[in-house]
Amino acid sequence: MALFGSATQRRRNVGEMLVEAKLITDDQLKLALAVALREGRRLEHVLVEQGLVSDQQLAMFTSLQLNVPFVNLKKQPIEPATLELIPEPVARKYGVVPLSMADGAVVVAMEDPADVEAIDDLSLITRRRVEPVVAIPSDIQEAIDRSYRSGSEIEKQFASIPTRALAQGILESKISADAIAHAPIVRAIDLLIRQAVRDRASDIHIEPEEDSLRVRYRIDGILHEVLSLPTSVHAPLVSRIKIMAGMNIAERRRPQDGQITFALGDRDVDIRVATANTVHGEMMVLRLLDKSFAFLTLPELGFLPESLEQYQAMLRMPYGMVLTSGPTGAGKTTTLYASLNQLDSAGRKIITIEDPVEYHFAGINQIQVNPQANVTFASGLRACMRLDPDVILVGEIRDAETAQIAIQAALTGHLVLSSIHANDTAGVFFRLIDLGVEPFLVAQAVVGVVAQRMVRRVCPHCARPVPAVPEEKMVYEEELGEEREEFLYGSGCNLCANTGYLGRTGVYEVTTVSEAIRRMILGNLGADDIRRQAREEGTVPLWRCGMLMVKAGRTTPYEVMRNVFTVG
């Protein structure tokens, strides 16, 4: 390893190479070296922090300088067997990822292949020769998070629960807090939640079956089975989570709800817990509330430019009702929160009524629905009217009373935002009428409607053109009137867990209520007539919006066909 030279010489060489390549100047190098020496940090980190070079440029220079291969961890496969050679704590300590084994050596991706101490320690741990390769530091951290899964460790923790403790009562309703808080249970649940956050899961499903306990994560709207546990751990697992969520561990027949704040590094993850009894025992769902989604802006949600302009114009209205619609899981709450982020909370009083309050916003007054205290959407909305609000957000219009009060609020000088279950924008008007609101009130109060769905996005790291299958080709050509021989699909990579998809985006249909549409509502015309009029006025239907996103390479025809549809 002596061929790599001293650390000081290595830093000087990297700096000189960057100067020779005219990526930095001599003065910039001197200043960065001074900072690195004064703070005891690596020169490379200082250069990146100051924005003088990128991580990728440094990795490439290191590769050239040391004649060590560079690997792209976004695409480089990792052999599962190699992960067992280097424990996760060691990988995090040195910032390394084992990739493969060959000829008695283990190939390890490193930020600094000249770190002799790290290589010696890794050789001792693996009992193999270490062949270093260079990778981008941020990619190494992502690869560690992605590769070191906790499934086997969770099973190990459950297996270590003493059988005697289970036999003495953990399976019974009379469970002591001390027994439930047994260390293996606590550790297993901690790992279960951490792995779900790493995998970008929105929900954890704990489902008892006849001979096993199934654990699934919902990732990008799709459920994936991650664990199959013995039924003996069902009761302690559920009871421990109930204690964490402030629920009654003795009540197993009635549905319950609870809340957990889970510390994850330097941030907290809010978790909403719900239970219900099944024929095989209590089923439990933990919903992980990612606060980053609460602070998305409207342009980040996936609106087409013209649709976004229409929707933003609705939010500038001084009063009236703006409704979002779609099935459960279509992203309605995310759209409403993004709308609140756009509104001026300093110059206007904004009150929300939610069930439950999922995210907290500064400068906005949020009310939690509480049926036990007689605080419902309807009663809360009625109370809001006496608090001089400018903007009111009602989590959902579920019943006739809430619909009537919300309409009255919109007609008396308030901007009311809410969600409602309907298939498309035209269906919203008839849903309100079905709830008992008079057509003339609907026509006067509603200023605009949004219908939405969620589709998975093509992974940008492994996207490539794929020949079109006949069905996808046909539906695309029918909608957009142009032929396509291939569509963009993800081939599968480390970042998207080989699914070809990474994250989700919204598909939106936006309809502004014009005078013509108002006359149609008053005249009791059908939904088809309103749809035709809305399209003439510029509304882009859900299906067409989805196909336009396919054209732009943001999603696939399969996703649009699977998620973007209407009934009737």
XYZ file of C-alpha atoms in Angstrom:
568
model
C 0.000 0.000 0.000
C 3.046 2.283 0.266
C 2.709 3.086 -3.417
C -0.177 5.408 -2.554
C 2.145 7.768 -0.687
C 1.451 9.882 2.380
C -1.854 11.613 3.042
C -0.226 15.047 2.701
C 1.336 14.128 -0.624
C -1.983 12.665 -1.818
C -3.853 15.872 -0.994
C -1.225 17.931 -2.805
C -1.450 15.682 -5.848
C -5.241 15.902 -5.996
C -5.097 19.680 -5.681
C -2.391 19.990 -8.336
C -4.326 17.775 -10.742
C -7.438 19.911 -10.277
C -5.414 23.047 -10.954
C -3.823 21.476 -14.041
C -7.291 20.579 -15.319
C -8.295 24.229 -14.736
C -11.174 23.198 -12.494
C -9.787 25.334 -9.667
C -7.172 28.072 -9.435
C -3.964 28.194 -7.398
C -5.524 30.712 -5.039
C -8.578 28.539 -4.499
C -6.344 25.550 -3.770
C -4.273 27.515 -1.227
C -7.374 28.750 0.571
C -8.930 25.264 0.633
C -5.674 23.724 1.920
C -5.545 26.326 4.688
C -9.116 25.480 5.750
C -8.399 21.745 5.605
C -5.274 22.071 7.783
C -6.914 24.467 10.248
C -10.020 22.279 10.729
C -8.319 18.909 10.408
C -10.421 17.887 7.426
C -9.696 16.328 4.064
C -8.980 18.745 1.246
C -11.474 16.938 -0.976
C -14.334 17.547 1.463
C -13.483 21.236 1.694
C -13.393 21.606 -2.099
C -16.820 19.965 -2.444
C -18.287 22.004 0.425
C -17.074 25.230 -1.190
C -18.668 24.196 -4.482
C -15.392 24.263 -6.397
C -15.685 20.664 -7.641
C -18.315 17.930 -7.542
C -18.169 14.538 -5.823
C -18.080 12.838 -9.213
C -15.151 14.928 -10.460
C -13.165 14.101 -7.336
C -13.914 10.398 -7.651
C -12.745 10.397 -11.267
C -9.536 12.251 -10.363
C -8.849 9.826 -7.520
C -9.317 6.947 -9.943
C -6.854 8.455 -12.409
C -4.333 9.446 -9.765
C -4.168 6.064 -8.056
C -4.902 3.962 -11.146
C -7.843 2.380 -9.335
C -11.058 1.539 -11.254
C -14.082 3.820 -10.827
C -17.516 2.195 -10.347
C -20.987 3.680 -10.649
C -22.868 2.293 -7.647
C -26.176 3.310 -9.160
C -25.757 0.527 -11.696
C -23.114 -1.747 -10.173
C -24.724 -4.959 -8.821
C -23.814 -5.964 -5.282
C -23.449 -9.656 -4.476
C -25.512 -10.372 -1.327
C -22.909 -12.847 -0.020
C -20.250 -10.121 0.183
C -22.397 -8.052 2.559
C -21.966 -10.780 5.177
C -18.186 -10.270 5.107
C -18.301 -6.651 6.308
C -20.833 -5.812 9.046
C -22.935 -2.692 8.606
C -21.261 -0.752 11.490
C -17.848 -1.330 9.894
C -19.141 -0.310 6.467
C -20.509 2.930 7.931
C -17.357 3.593 9.960
C -15.085 3.477 6.923
C -17.619 4.490 4.264
C -17.210 1.337 2.174
C -19.419 -1.147 0.335
C -18.332 -4.713 -0.518
C -19.272 -5.490 -4.108
C -18.055 -8.944 -5.108
C -15.520 -11.708 -4.516
C -12.971 -13.012 -6.987
C -9.827 -15.147 -6.666
C -9.829 -15.015 -2.897
C -10.176 -11.212 -2.791
C -13.124 -8.969 -1.975
C -13.775 -5.919 -4.150
C -14.682 -2.930 -1.983
C -15.960 0.465 -3.140
C -14.287 3.286 -1.192
C -14.114 7.037 -1.219
C -10.370 6.932 -0.543
C -8.656 3.748 -1.820
C -5.401 5.040 -0.318
C -6.706 4.712 3.244
C -4.208 2.059 4.363
C -5.648 1.747 7.854
C -9.143 1.040 6.549
C -7.896 -1.529 4.035
C -5.835 -3.334 6.694
C -8.815 -3.497 9.060
C -11.097 -4.751 6.293
C -8.560 -7.449 5.412
C -8.502 -8.621 9.017
C -12.300 -8.646 9.261
C -12.914 -10.418 5.948
C -9.776 -12.617 6.123
C -9.324 -11.834 2.468
C -7.251 -9.565 0.317
C -9.071 -6.274 -0.338
C -9.170 -4.820 -3.839
C -10.357 -1.185 -3.578
C -12.297 0.644 -6.249
C -13.398 4.297 -6.249
C -16.994 5.448 -5.914
C -18.798 8.715 -5.237
C -19.168 9.222 -1.438
C -22.892 10.016 -1.559
C -23.460 6.881 -3.677
C -21.597 4.815 -1.083
C -23.893 6.030 1.700
C -26.969 5.312 -0.410
C -25.645 1.837 -1.214
C -25.080 1.104 2.497
C -28.636 2.196 3.335
C -30.036 0.194 0.461
C -27.989 -2.980 0.804
C -27.832 -3.701 4.501
C -31.383 -4.849 5.040
C -32.622 -5.664 8.523
C -34.805 -8.674 7.733
C -32.492 -11.354 9.100
C -31.611 -9.232 12.124
C -35.314 -8.683 12.899
C -35.940 -12.425 12.726
C -32.918 -12.972 14.975
C -34.283 -10.545 17.570
C -37.684 -12.246 17.610
C -36.059 -15.665 17.869
C -34.142 -14.495 20.934
C -37.336 -13.784 22.918
C -37.270 -16.435 25.675
C -39.785 -19.197 25.053
C -40.533 -19.261 28.771
C -41.529 -15.591 28.677
C -43.967 -16.335 25.859
C -45.432 -19.259 27.735
C -45.852 -17.227 30.919
C -48.237 -14.761 29.458
C -46.991 -12.674 26.580
C -49.604 -14.370 24.440
C -52.355 -13.474 26.905
C -54.169 -10.185 27.359
C -52.688 -9.728 30.853
C -49.341 -8.510 29.600
C -47.086 -6.428 31.803
C -45.312 -3.403 30.339
C -41.962 -4.829 31.482
C -42.550 -8.101 29.622
C -43.583 -6.329 26.435
C -40.597 -3.963 26.605
C -38.204 -6.925 26.494
C -35.097 -5.834 24.633
C -35.424 -8.135 21.589
C -38.943 -6.840 20.912
C -37.827 -3.220 21.196
C -34.841 -3.853 18.921
C -36.920 -5.729 16.341
C -39.527 -2.961 16.062
C -36.785 -0.351 15.836
C -35.196 -2.239 12.926
C -38.579 -2.821 11.271
C -39.365 0.905 11.189
C -35.856 1.965 10.195
C -35.832 -0.450 7.264
C -39.241 0.824 6.142
C -37.951 4.408 6.127
C -34.861 3.338 4.172
C -37.066 1.605 1.600
C -39.245 4.736 1.190
C -42.266 2.805 2.482
C -45.459 4.724 3.219
C -47.028 1.935 5.307
C -46.069 -1.149 7.308
C -48.729 -3.898 7.262
C -48.628 -6.503 10.059
C -51.093 -9.252 9.117
C -51.706 -12.445 11.102
C -52.425 -15.589 9.099
C -53.253 -19.136 10.158
C -49.661 -20.321 10.450
C -47.517 -17.180 10.157
C -47.341 -13.425 10.647
C -46.886 -11.546 7.381
C -45.133 -8.161 7.297
C -45.401 -6.045 4.160
C -44.186 -2.579 3.121
C -46.127 -0.360 0.733
C -43.579 1.294 -1.550
C -44.707 3.628 -4.340
C -48.239 2.334 -3.864
C -47.337 -1.360 -4.249
C -47.215 -3.851 -1.358
C -44.034 -5.939 -0.979
C -43.703 -8.828 1.473
C -40.561 -8.377 3.544
C -40.919 -10.828 6.430
C -42.760 -13.993 7.404
C -42.606 -14.472 11.181
C -43.870 -17.216 13.490
C -47.300 -16.619 15.019
C -45.759 -16.743 18.513
C -44.368 -13.214 18.075
C -47.697 -11.709 17.002
C -49.011 -10.781 20.464
C -45.788 -9.248 21.866
C -45.187 -7.333 18.640
C -48.680 -5.844 18.492
C -48.778 -5.132 22.208
C -45.403 -3.374 22.188
C -46.508 -1.130 19.327
C -49.754 -0.400 21.184
C -47.765 0.760 24.197
C -45.624 2.997 21.976
C -48.770 4.474 20.379
C -50.614 5.036 23.680
C -53.290 2.438 22.909
C -55.076 -0.048 25.170
C -53.163 -3.350 25.058
C -55.992 -5.234 26.764
C -58.540 -4.306 24.068
C -58.215 -6.652 21.110
C -61.733 -6.798 19.677
C -62.411 -3.160 18.807
C -60.467 -1.083 16.267
C -58.034 1.423 17.774
C -55.952 4.368 16.560
C -52.732 5.772 17.955
C -49.705 7.920 17.172
C -45.946 7.342 17.543
C -43.095 9.821 17.182
C -40.051 7.767 16.191
C -36.570 9.287 16.513
C -34.490 8.558 13.426
C -31.102 10.191 13.616
C -31.502 13.952 13.659
C -35.162 13.888 12.621
C -38.458 12.525 13.871
C -40.826 10.313 11.893
C -44.511 10.546 12.783
C -46.305 7.199 12.612
C -50.069 6.724 12.630
C -51.146 3.318 13.948
C -54.480 1.571 13.301
C -55.659 -1.869 14.399
C -58.627 -4.123 13.608
C -59.454 -7.660 14.676
C -59.477 -10.461 12.087
C -60.264 -14.172 12.339
C -56.555 -14.846 13.002
C -55.982 -11.971 15.436
C -55.303 -8.251 15.327
C -54.140 -6.720 12.075
C -52.090 -3.539 12.372
C -51.049 -0.858 9.885
C -48.379 1.739 10.631
C -48.514 4.749 8.326
C -45.178 6.568 8.070
C -45.729 10.284 7.608
C -42.844 11.770 5.644
C -42.815 15.479 6.404
C -40.946 16.247 3.187
C -44.178 15.563 1.277
C -46.024 18.100 3.412
C -43.781 20.878 2.168
C -43.855 20.122 -1.535
C -44.754 23.009 -3.824
C -47.465 22.751 -6.461
C -44.992 22.634 -9.406
C -43.337 19.582 -7.793
C -46.545 17.529 -7.761
C -46.720 16.761 -11.489
C -49.240 19.262 -12.900
C -49.068 19.967 -16.620
C -48.076 23.650 -17.114
C -51.510 24.731 -18.341
C -53.296 22.793 -15.587
C -51.018 24.285 -12.931
C -51.805 27.785 -14.177
C -55.541 27.023 -13.952
C -55.258 25.669 -10.422
C -53.133 28.538 -9.154
C -55.720 30.961 -10.540
C -58.364 29.178 -8.422
C -56.280 29.669 -5.282
C -56.076 33.401 -5.979
C -59.860 33.703 -5.736
C -60.968 35.759 -2.697
C -63.763 33.297 -1.877
C -65.449 30.166 -3.181
C -64.866 26.428 -2.955
C -61.962 24.507 -4.529
C -62.273 20.719 -4.380
C -59.825 17.888 -5.030
C -61.257 14.472 -5.894
C -60.122 10.927 -6.431
C -59.985 7.534 -4.707
C -58.186 6.847 -1.439
C -54.425 7.092 -1.920
C -54.644 9.440 -4.911
C -52.644 12.182 -3.166
C -55.501 14.563 -2.371
C -54.092 15.551 1.031
C -50.666 16.227 -0.482
C -52.266 18.558 -3.047
C -54.199 20.390 -0.327
C -51.066 20.841 1.786
C -49.115 22.126 -1.217
C -51.969 24.573 -1.808
C -51.682 25.834 1.773
C -47.948 26.324 1.278
C -48.696 28.678 -1.613
C -51.197 30.786 0.317
C -50.059 33.787 2.307
C -50.496 32.805 5.959
C -49.096 36.134 7.196
C -51.785 38.294 5.622
C -54.672 35.827 5.945
C -56.049 33.678 8.724
C -55.991 30.012 7.701
C -57.804 27.316 9.701
C -57.798 23.589 8.931
C -60.076 20.816 10.208
C -58.426 17.426 9.760
C -58.891 13.807 10.748
C -56.180 13.361 11.810
C -53.764 16.317 11.724
C -50.901 14.610 9.916
C -48.427 17.483 9.582
C -48.034 20.711 11.515
C -47.600 24.044 9.738
C -46.254 27.267 11.206
C -48.704 30.159 11.022
C -51.725 27.933 10.337
C -54.380 27.035 12.914
C -55.119 23.304 12.784
C -58.080 21.594 14.462
C -58.164 17.860 15.125
C -61.463 16.029 14.621
C -62.456 14.369 17.906
C -65.860 12.617 17.864
C -65.645 11.868 21.612
C -65.572 15.629 22.250
C -68.238 16.184 19.567
C -65.689 17.828 17.274
C -66.614 16.585 13.789
C -65.959 18.094 10.377
C -69.398 19.702 10.524
C -69.198 21.056 14.084
C -65.590 22.147 13.622
C -66.481 23.951 10.418
C -69.404 25.647 12.135
C -67.055 26.823 14.908
C -64.535 28.088 12.342
C -67.125 30.410 10.896
C -67.108 32.358 14.190
C -63.304 32.697 14.245
C -63.027 35.171 11.323
C -61.003 32.986 8.920
C -60.009 33.919 5.383
C -59.184 30.374 4.245
C -60.657 27.119 5.594
C -59.328 23.664 4.749
C -61.746 20.813 5.460
C -59.966 17.460 5.315
C -62.850 15.681 3.591
C -66.503 16.262 2.755
C -68.083 12.997 3.918
C -71.687 13.838 4.707
C -74.562 16.170 3.896
C -74.093 18.411 6.935
C -70.420 19.070 6.209
C -71.228 19.733 2.537
C -73.976 22.231 3.417
C -71.838 24.176 5.898
C -68.820 24.224 3.550
C -70.996 25.588 0.735
C -72.354 28.301 3.034
C -68.802 29.220 4.098
C -67.768 29.548 0.447
C -70.780 31.773 -0.276
C -70.149 34.075 2.681
C -66.679 35.276 1.734
C -64.316 32.416 2.612
C -61.987 30.403 0.391
C -62.776 26.774 1.230
C -60.428 23.941 0.228
C -61.502 20.334 0.645
C -61.473 16.826 -0.825
C -64.327 14.612 -1.927
C -64.613 11.146 -3.447
C -65.538 11.342 -7.147
C -64.191 9.770 -10.325
C -63.464 12.926 -12.300
C -64.114 16.664 -12.149
C -67.606 16.431 -13.670
C -68.545 13.819 -11.094
C -67.793 16.214 -8.207
C -70.826 18.408 -8.956
C -73.166 15.419 -8.918
C -71.559 14.050 -5.754
C -72.399 17.328 -3.977
C -75.948 17.238 -5.321
C -76.226 13.620 -4.174
C -75.242 14.796 -0.669
C -78.258 17.097 -0.695
C -76.753 20.405 -1.846
C -79.081 22.302 -4.181
C -77.740 22.660 -7.755
C -77.973 26.470 -7.646
C -75.759 26.491 -4.511
C -73.211 24.186 -6.169
C -73.137 26.447 -9.233
C -72.603 29.568 -7.155
C -70.110 28.247 -4.579
C -67.700 25.967 -6.485
C -65.030 27.865 -8.438
C -62.884 24.937 -9.496
C -62.341 21.180 -9.223
C -59.304 18.908 -9.485
C -59.410 15.143 -10.105
C -56.186 13.237 -9.558
C -54.449 9.871 -9.546
C -50.942 8.691 -8.628
C -48.576 6.832 -10.951
C -45.061 5.549 -10.439
C -42.258 7.482 -12.121
C -39.754 5.848 -14.446
C -36.429 5.520 -12.646
C -34.175 8.170 -14.253
C -31.040 6.168 -13.457
C -31.893 3.085 -15.520
C -34.480 4.368 -18.019
C -34.116 3.045 -21.564
C -36.352 2.671 -24.631
C -38.278 -0.617 -24.753
C -40.283 -1.921 -27.761
C -43.987 -1.166 -27.305
C -46.373 -4.042 -26.646
C -49.472 -3.976 -28.923
C -51.992 -3.019 -26.209
C -49.898 -0.122 -24.899
C -49.168 1.063 -28.407
C -52.868 1.010 -29.305
C -54.115 3.020 -26.284
C -51.348 5.585 -26.712
C -52.051 6.084 -30.401
C -55.811 6.299 -29.828
C -55.390 9.100 -27.291
C -52.573 11.176 -28.785
C -52.978 10.290 -32.456
C -49.323 9.483 -33.020
C -47.486 6.231 -33.490
C -44.845 5.006 -31.057
C -42.670 1.962 -31.522
C -41.047 2.152 -28.085
C -41.593 3.624 -24.639
C -39.251 4.580 -21.838
C -39.065 1.939 -19.113
C -36.637 1.428 -16.248
C -34.466 -1.653 -16.710
C -33.931 -1.951 -12.956
C -30.987 -0.747 -10.908
C -29.796 -0.536 -7.317
C -31.531 2.765 -6.660
C -35.005 1.542 -7.650
C -34.564 -1.945 -6.141
C -34.704 -3.347 -9.686
C -38.352 -2.305 -10.134
C -37.707 0.266 -12.877
C -39.683 2.870 -10.913
C -38.520 5.462 -8.398
C -41.103 7.544 -6.554
C -44.544 8.643 -7.694
C -46.102 11.671 -9.354
C -49.618 12.988 -9.745
C -51.866 12.945 -12.817
C -54.267 15.894 -12.742
C -57.496 16.964 -14.427
C -58.332 20.587 -13.626
C -61.697 22.196 -14.413
C -62.527 25.835 -13.778
C -66.271 26.434 -13.274
C -67.169 28.841 -16.088
C -70.518 30.520 -16.729
C -71.342 27.854 -19.309
C -70.699 25.047 -16.797
C -72.756 26.885 -14.165
C -75.713 27.021 -16.563
C -75.331 23.284 -17.204
C -75.405 22.535 -13.463
C -78.478 24.733 -13.016
C -80.121 23.104 -16.035
C -79.543 19.591 -14.627
C -77.547 18.519 -17.682
C -75.613 15.254 -17.528
C -71.980 14.651 -16.674
C -71.086 13.938 -20.320
C -72.293 17.414 -21.333
C -70.181 19.030 -18.601
C -67.139 16.961 -19.602
C -67.449 18.066 -23.245
C -67.795 21.700 -22.241
C -64.818 21.502 -19.879
C -62.642 20.025 -22.630
C -63.671 22.778 -25.019
C -62.561 25.272 -22.378
C -59.125 23.694 -21.966
C -59.500 20.902 -19.386
C -57.054 18.078 -20.038
C -58.787 14.797 -19.043
C -57.034 12.403 -16.664
C -56.393 9.781 -19.344
C -54.894 12.273 -21.769
C -52.781 13.829 -19.023
C -51.415 10.374 -18.232
C -50.516 9.717 -21.866
C -48.834 13.120 -22.131
C -46.688 12.110 -19.180
C -45.836 8.887 -21.020
C -44.817 10.986 -24.007
C -42.539 13.042 -21.768
C -40.950 9.856 -20.379
C -42.132 10.485 -16.819
C -44.197 7.293 -16.517
C -45.179 4.233 -18.551
C -48.349 3.205 -20.410
C -48.662 0.282 -17.966
C -48.878 2.685 -15.004
C -51.474 4.865 -16.724
C -53.584 1.844 -17.658
C -53.307 0.494 -14.102
C -54.141 3.688 -12.198
C -55.694 6.338 -14.427
C -59.237 5.289 -15.133
C -62.744 6.478 -14.370
C -66.005 4.648 -13.817
C -68.973 5.884 -15.775
